[in-house]
PDB file of C-alpha atoms in Angstrom:
ATOM      1  CA  MET A 284     -29.251 -16.939 -40.055  1.00  0.00           C
ATOM      2  CA  ALA A 285     -27.338 -14.243 -41.272  1.00  0.00           C
ATOM      3  CA  LYS A 286     -23.507 -15.021 -41.903  1.00  0.00           C
ATOM      4  CA  LYS A 287     -21.232 -13.082 -39.453  1.00  0.00           C
ATOM      5  CA  LYS A 288     -18.475 -10.440 -41.627  1.00  0.00           C
ATOM      6  CA  LYS A 289     -15.379 -10.982 -40.134  1.00  0.00           C
ATOM      7  CA  TYR A 290     -13.595  -7.879 -40.026  1.00  0.00           C
ATOM      8  CA  GLU A 291      -9.580  -7.300 -40.715  1.00  0.00           C
ATOM      9  CA  ILE A 292      -8.445  -4.662 -38.085  1.00  0.00           C
ATOM     10  CA  GLU A 293      -5.870  -2.530 -39.828  1.00  0.00           C
ATOM     11  CA  ASP A 294      -3.313  -0.920 -37.524  1.00  0.00           C
ATOM     12  CA  LEU A 295      -1.646   2.341 -37.022  1.00  0.00           C
ATOM     13  CA  ASP A 296       1.476   3.358 -38.649  1.00  0.00           C
ATOM     14  CA  ARG A 297       3.866   1.882 -36.700  1.00  0.00           C
ATOM     15  CA  ASP A 298       7.578   0.589 -36.768  1.00  0.00           C
ATOM     16  CA  SER A 299       9.181  -2.098 -34.377  1.00  0.00           C
ATOM     17  CA  PRO A 300      11.864  -0.342 -31.845  1.00  0.00           C
ATOM     18  CA  SER A 301      15.649  -0.770 -32.631  1.00  0.00           C
ATOM     19  CA  TYR A 302      16.225  -0.841 -28.627  1.00  0.00           C
ATOM     20  CA  PRO A 303      13.759  -2.945 -27.511  1.00  0.00           C
ATOM     21  CA  ASN A 304      14.502  -3.113 -23.675  1.00  0.00           C
ATOM     22  CA  GLN A 305      15.929   0.697 -23.377  1.00  0.00           C
ATOM     23  CA  LYS A 306      14.353   2.173 -20.645  1.00  0.00           C
ATOM     24  CA  LEU A 307      15.330   5.727 -19.105  1.00  0.00           C
ATOM     25  CA  LYS A 308      14.721   6.734 -15.894  1.00  0.00           C
ATOM     26  CA  LEU A 309      13.998  10.974 -15.260  1.00  0.00           C
ATOM     27  CA  ILE A 310      13.333  12.373 -12.089  1.00  0.00           C
ATOM     28  CA  LEU A 311      11.848  15.957 -12.729  1.00  0.00           C
ATOM     29  CA  PRO A 312      10.209  19.194 -11.424  1.00  0.00           C
ATOM     30  CA  ILE A 313       6.512  18.965 -11.559  1.00  0.00           C
ATOM     31  CA  PRO A 314       5.363  20.976 -14.902  1.00  0.00           C
ATOM     32  CA  PRO A 315       3.009  23.584 -14.628  1.00  0.00           C
ATOM     33  CA  SER A 316      -0.634  23.006 -15.186  1.00  0.00           C
ATOM     34  CA  ILE A 317      -1.762  24.044 -18.687  1.00  0.00           C
ATOM     35  CA  ASN A 318      -3.770  26.001 -16.907  1.00  0.00           C
ATOM     36  CA  HIS A 319      -0.975  28.249 -16.106  1.00  0.00           C
ATOM     37  CA  ILE A 320       1.592  27.743 -19.151  1.00  0.00           C
ATOM     38  CA  TYR A 321       0.010  30.693 -21.899  1.00  0.00           C
ATOM     39  CA  GLN A 322      -0.610  34.506 -20.970  1.00  0.00           C
ATOM     40  CA  ASN A 323      -2.695  36.463 -23.309  1.00  0.00           C
ATOM     41  CA  VAL A 324      -0.608  38.989 -25.236  1.00  0.00           C
ATOM     42  CA  GLY A 325      -3.657  40.836 -27.061  1.00  0.00           C
ATOM     43  CA  ARG A 326      -5.113  40.005 -30.408  1.00  0.00           C
ATOM     44  CA  GLY A 327      -6.023  36.620 -29.510  1.00  0.00           C
ATOM     45  CA  SER A 328      -2.403  35.582 -29.209  1.00  0.00           C
ATOM     46  CA  ARG A 329      -0.917  33.746 -26.522  1.00  0.00           C
ATOM     47  CA  ARG A 330       2.665  32.911 -25.387  1.00  0.00           C
ATOM     48  CA  LEU A 331       4.234  31.031 -22.791  1.00  0.00           C
ATOM     49  CA  THR A 332       4.376  32.320 -19.445  1.00  0.00           C
ATOM     50  CA  THR A 333       8.237  32.930 -17.666  1.00  0.00           C
ATOM     51  CA  GLU A 334       7.150  29.634 -15.456  1.00  0.00           C
ATOM     52  CA  ALA A 335       7.190  27.893 -18.548  1.00  0.00           C
ATOM     53  CA  VAL A 336       9.877  28.543 -20.192  1.00  0.00           C
ATOM     54  CA  LYS A 337      12.042  27.964 -16.697  1.00  0.00           C
ATOM     55  CA  TYR A 338      10.384  24.461 -16.934  1.00  0.00           C
ATOM     56  CA  ILE A 339      11.204  23.861 -20.801  1.00  0.00           C
ATOM     57  CA  LYS A 340      14.736  24.366 -20.044  1.00  0.00           C
ATOM     58  CA  THR A 341      14.867  22.595 -16.620  1.00  0.00           C
ATOM     59  CA  ALA A 342      13.645  19.303 -17.748  1.00  0.00           C
ATOM     60  CA  GLN A 343      15.343  19.465 -21.157  1.00  0.00           C
ATOM     61  CA  ASP A 344      18.816  19.852 -19.616  1.00  0.00           C
ATOM     62  CA  ILE A 345      17.726  17.033 -16.863  1.00  0.00           C
ATOM     63  CA  ALA A 346      16.615  14.561 -19.774  1.00  0.00           C
ATOM     64  CA  LYS A 347      20.357  16.012 -22.134  1.00  0.00           C
ATOM     65  CA  LYS A 348      22.432  14.959 -19.254  1.00  0.00           C
ATOM     66  CA  GLU A 349      20.618  11.482 -18.509  1.00  0.00           C
ATOM     67  CA  ILE A 350      20.119  10.659 -22.075  1.00  0.00           C
ATOM     68  CA  LYS A 351      24.285  11.554 -22.527  1.00  0.00           C
ATOM     69  CA  LYS A 352      25.224   9.533 -18.829  1.00  0.00           C
ATOM     70  CA  THR A 353      22.969   6.517 -20.290  1.00  0.00           C
ATOM     71  CA  GLY A 354      23.724   6.189 -23.359  1.00  0.00           C
ATOM     72  CA  TRP A 355      20.359   5.799 -24.414  1.00  0.00           C
ATOM     73  CA  LYS A 356      19.317   6.398 -27.893  1.00  0.00           C
ATOM     74  CA  LYS A 357      16.639   7.888 -29.745  1.00  0.00           C
ATOM     75  CA  ASP A 358      14.379   5.158 -31.527  1.00  0.00           C
ATOM     76  CA  GLY A 359      12.950   5.249 -35.457  1.00  0.00           C
ATOM     77  CA  GLU A 360      10.105   7.977 -35.913  1.00  0.00           C
ATOM     78  CA  LYS A 361       7.143   5.623 -35.633  1.00  0.00           C
ATOM     79  CA  VAL A 362       7.559   3.869 -32.546  1.00  0.00           C
ATOM     80  CA  TRP A 363       5.249   4.057 -30.353  1.00  0.00           C
ATOM     81  CA  ASN A 364       7.042   4.835 -26.764  1.00  0.00           C
ATOM     82  CA  VAL A 365       4.976   4.319 -23.306  1.00  0.00           C
ATOM     83  CA  MET A 366       6.378   7.008 -20.916  1.00  0.00           C
ATOM     84  CA  ASP A 367       5.122   5.828 -17.326  1.00  0.00           C
ATOM     85  CA  LEU A 368       4.687   8.994 -14.759  1.00  0.00           C
ATOM     86  CA  TYR A 369       4.779   9.378 -10.913  1.00  0.00           C
ATOM     87  CA  PHE A 370       3.603  12.062  -8.882  1.00  0.00           C
ATOM     88  CA  TYR A 371       4.823  13.391  -5.935  1.00  0.00           C
ATOM     89  CA  PHE A 372       2.942  16.424  -4.686  1.00  0.00           C
ATOM     90  CA  PRO A 373       4.158  18.883  -1.820  1.00  0.00           C
ATOM     91  CA  ASP A 374       0.952  19.504  -0.514  1.00  0.00           C
ATOM     92  CA  LYS A 375      -2.954  18.118  -0.383  1.00  0.00           C
ATOM     93  CA  ARG A 376      -4.180  20.800  -2.478  1.00  0.00           C
ATOM     94  CA  VAL A 377      -6.036  19.180  -4.815  1.00  0.00           C
ATOM     95  CA  ARG A 378      -4.628  18.927  -8.613  1.00  0.00           C
ATOM     96  CA  ASP A 379      -5.264  17.618 -12.116  1.00  0.00           C
ATOM     97  CA  SER A 380      -2.008  15.725 -12.641  1.00  0.00           C
ATOM     98  CA  HIS A 381      -3.403  15.386 -16.407  1.00  0.00           C
ATOM     99  CA  ASN A 382      -3.080  18.938 -16.708  1.00  0.00           C
ATOM    100  CA  CYS A 383       0.535  18.348 -16.150  1.00  0.00           C
ATOM    101  CA  LEU A 384       1.072  16.767 -19.470  1.00  0.00           C
ATOM    102  CA  LYS A 385       1.184  18.928 -22.207  1.00  0.00           C
ATOM    103  CA  LEU A 386       4.190  21.395 -21.261  1.00  0.00           C
ATOM    104  CA  LEU A 387       5.867  17.753 -20.327  1.00  0.00           C
ATOM    105  CA  THR A 388       5.064  16.036 -23.237  1.00  0.00           C
ATOM    106  CA  ASP A 389       5.406  19.690 -25.778  1.00  0.00           C
ATOM    107  CA  CYS A 390       9.186  20.022 -24.119  1.00  0.00           C
ATOM    108  CA  MET A 391      10.127  16.516 -24.625  1.00  0.00           C
ATOM    109  CA  GLU A 392       9.248  16.156 -28.110  1.00  0.00           C
ATOM    110  CA  GLY A 393      12.394  15.954 -30.321  1.00  0.00           C
ATOM    111  CA  LEU A 394      15.008  14.896 -27.062  1.00  0.00           C
ATOM    112  CA  LEU A 395      13.450  11.627 -26.443  1.00  0.00           C
ATOM    113  CA  PHE A 396      11.050  11.245 -29.592  1.00  0.00           C
ATOM    114  CA  TYR A 397      10.245  12.549 -32.696  1.00  0.00           C
ATOM    115  CA  ASP A 398       6.304  13.104 -32.478  1.00  0.00           C
ATOM    116  CA  ASP A 399       4.318  13.203 -29.617  1.00  0.00           C
ATOM    117  CA  TYR A 400       1.379  11.549 -31.423  1.00  0.00           C
ATOM    118  CA  PHE A 401       3.510   8.421 -30.832  1.00  0.00           C
ATOM    119  CA  LEU A 402       3.239   8.911 -27.323  1.00  0.00           C
ATOM    120  CA  LEU A 403       1.365   7.150 -24.775  1.00  0.00           C
ATOM    121  CA  PRO A 404       1.451   8.928 -21.189  1.00  0.00           C
ATOM    122  CA  ARG A 405       0.685   6.989 -18.320  1.00  0.00           C
ATOM    123  CA  ILE A 406       0.048   8.396 -14.872  1.00  0.00           C
ATOM    124  CA  GLN A 407       0.680   5.129 -12.827  1.00  0.00           C
ATOM    125  CA  ASP A 408       0.447   6.824  -9.027  1.00  0.00           C
ATOM    126  CA  VAL A 409       0.005  10.134  -7.470  1.00  0.00           C
ATOM    127  CA  GLN A 410       1.424  10.787  -3.868  1.00  0.00           C
ATOM    128  CA  LEU A 411       2.132  13.168  -0.927  1.00  0.00           C
ATOM    129  CA  ASP A 412       6.000  13.747  -0.890  1.00  0.00           C
ATOM    130  CA  ARG A 413       6.236  16.744   1.288  1.00  0.00           C
ATOM    131  CA  GLU A 414      10.132  17.194   1.344  1.00  0.00           C
ATOM    132  CA  ASN A 415      10.970  15.861  -2.302  1.00  0.00           C
ATOM    133  CA  PRO A 416       7.764  16.800  -4.735  1.00  0.00           C
ATOM    134  CA  ARG A 417       8.968  15.550  -7.898  1.00  0.00           C
ATOM    135  CA  LEU A 418       7.445  13.663 -11.330  1.00  0.00           C
ATOM    136  CA  GLU A 419       9.328  10.328 -11.687  1.00  0.00           C
ATOM    137  CA  ILE A 420       9.384   9.384 -15.244  1.00  0.00           C
ATOM    138  CA  LEU A 421      10.125   5.584 -16.729  1.00  0.00           C
ATOM    139  CA  TYR A 422      10.130   5.947 -20.781  1.00  0.00           C
ATOM    140  CA  TYR A 423      10.540   2.533 -22.552  1.00  0.00           C
ATOM    141  CA  PRO A 424       9.120   1.283 -26.368  1.00  0.00           C
ATOM    142  CA  GLN A 425       5.916  -0.182 -26.650  1.00  0.00           C
ATOM    143  CA  ILE A 426       5.816  -3.689 -27.217  1.00  0.00           C
ATOM    144  CA  LYS A 427       3.006  -5.563 -28.817  1.00  0.00           C
ATOM    145  CA  GLU A 428       2.532  -9.108 -30.446  1.00  0.00           C
ATOM    146  CA  GLY A 429       4.272 -10.042 -34.079  1.00  0.00           C
ATOM    147  CA  ASP A 430       7.264  -7.282 -33.575  1.00  0.00           C
ATOM    148  CA  LYS A 431      10.433  -8.338 -36.192  1.00  0.00           C
ATOM    149  CA  ASN A 432      12.450  -8.331 -33.217  1.00  0.00           C
ATOM    150  CA  GLY A 433      11.159 -11.141 -31.301  1.00  0.00           C
ATOM    151  CA  ASN A 434       9.368  -8.354 -29.562  1.00  0.00           C
ATOM    152  CA  LYS A 435       5.720  -8.298 -29.243  1.00  0.00           C
ATOM    153  CA  SER A 436       4.163  -5.894 -31.974  1.00  0.00           C
ATOM    154  CA  ASN A 437       1.564  -5.617 -34.147  1.00  0.00           C
TER     155      ASN A 437
END
């Protein structure tokens, strides 16, 4: 009988979080879908729509205020972070919540994290709230087994 080979599992680049217990909660307007954030401007190029530009400014302003209010600190460049997302839509129209991630993650890059490559967006729930449509975000570092800070990393 042939011996089974043991495979060593190599992990991606990752740093241990310097602030492992830090969490940031944001309440933002629902981002426009990726289908509505670009407009063609000729010769195969495109730019952000006015709606997308307004959303970026609004979302960044809210995030900056919350960061200042809570004293939240951006972690290391290669720390993987989780972004739990809770959508509250204004009506029962069929929407693809995944299409809202592009603009949201791009506009938070540089504020909450260095590169959205190290971001783990997780849509946790989608509900109806006609009175107060919004996107609630809970943002925190990923913790894995073996982390030098006593967390669970690598």
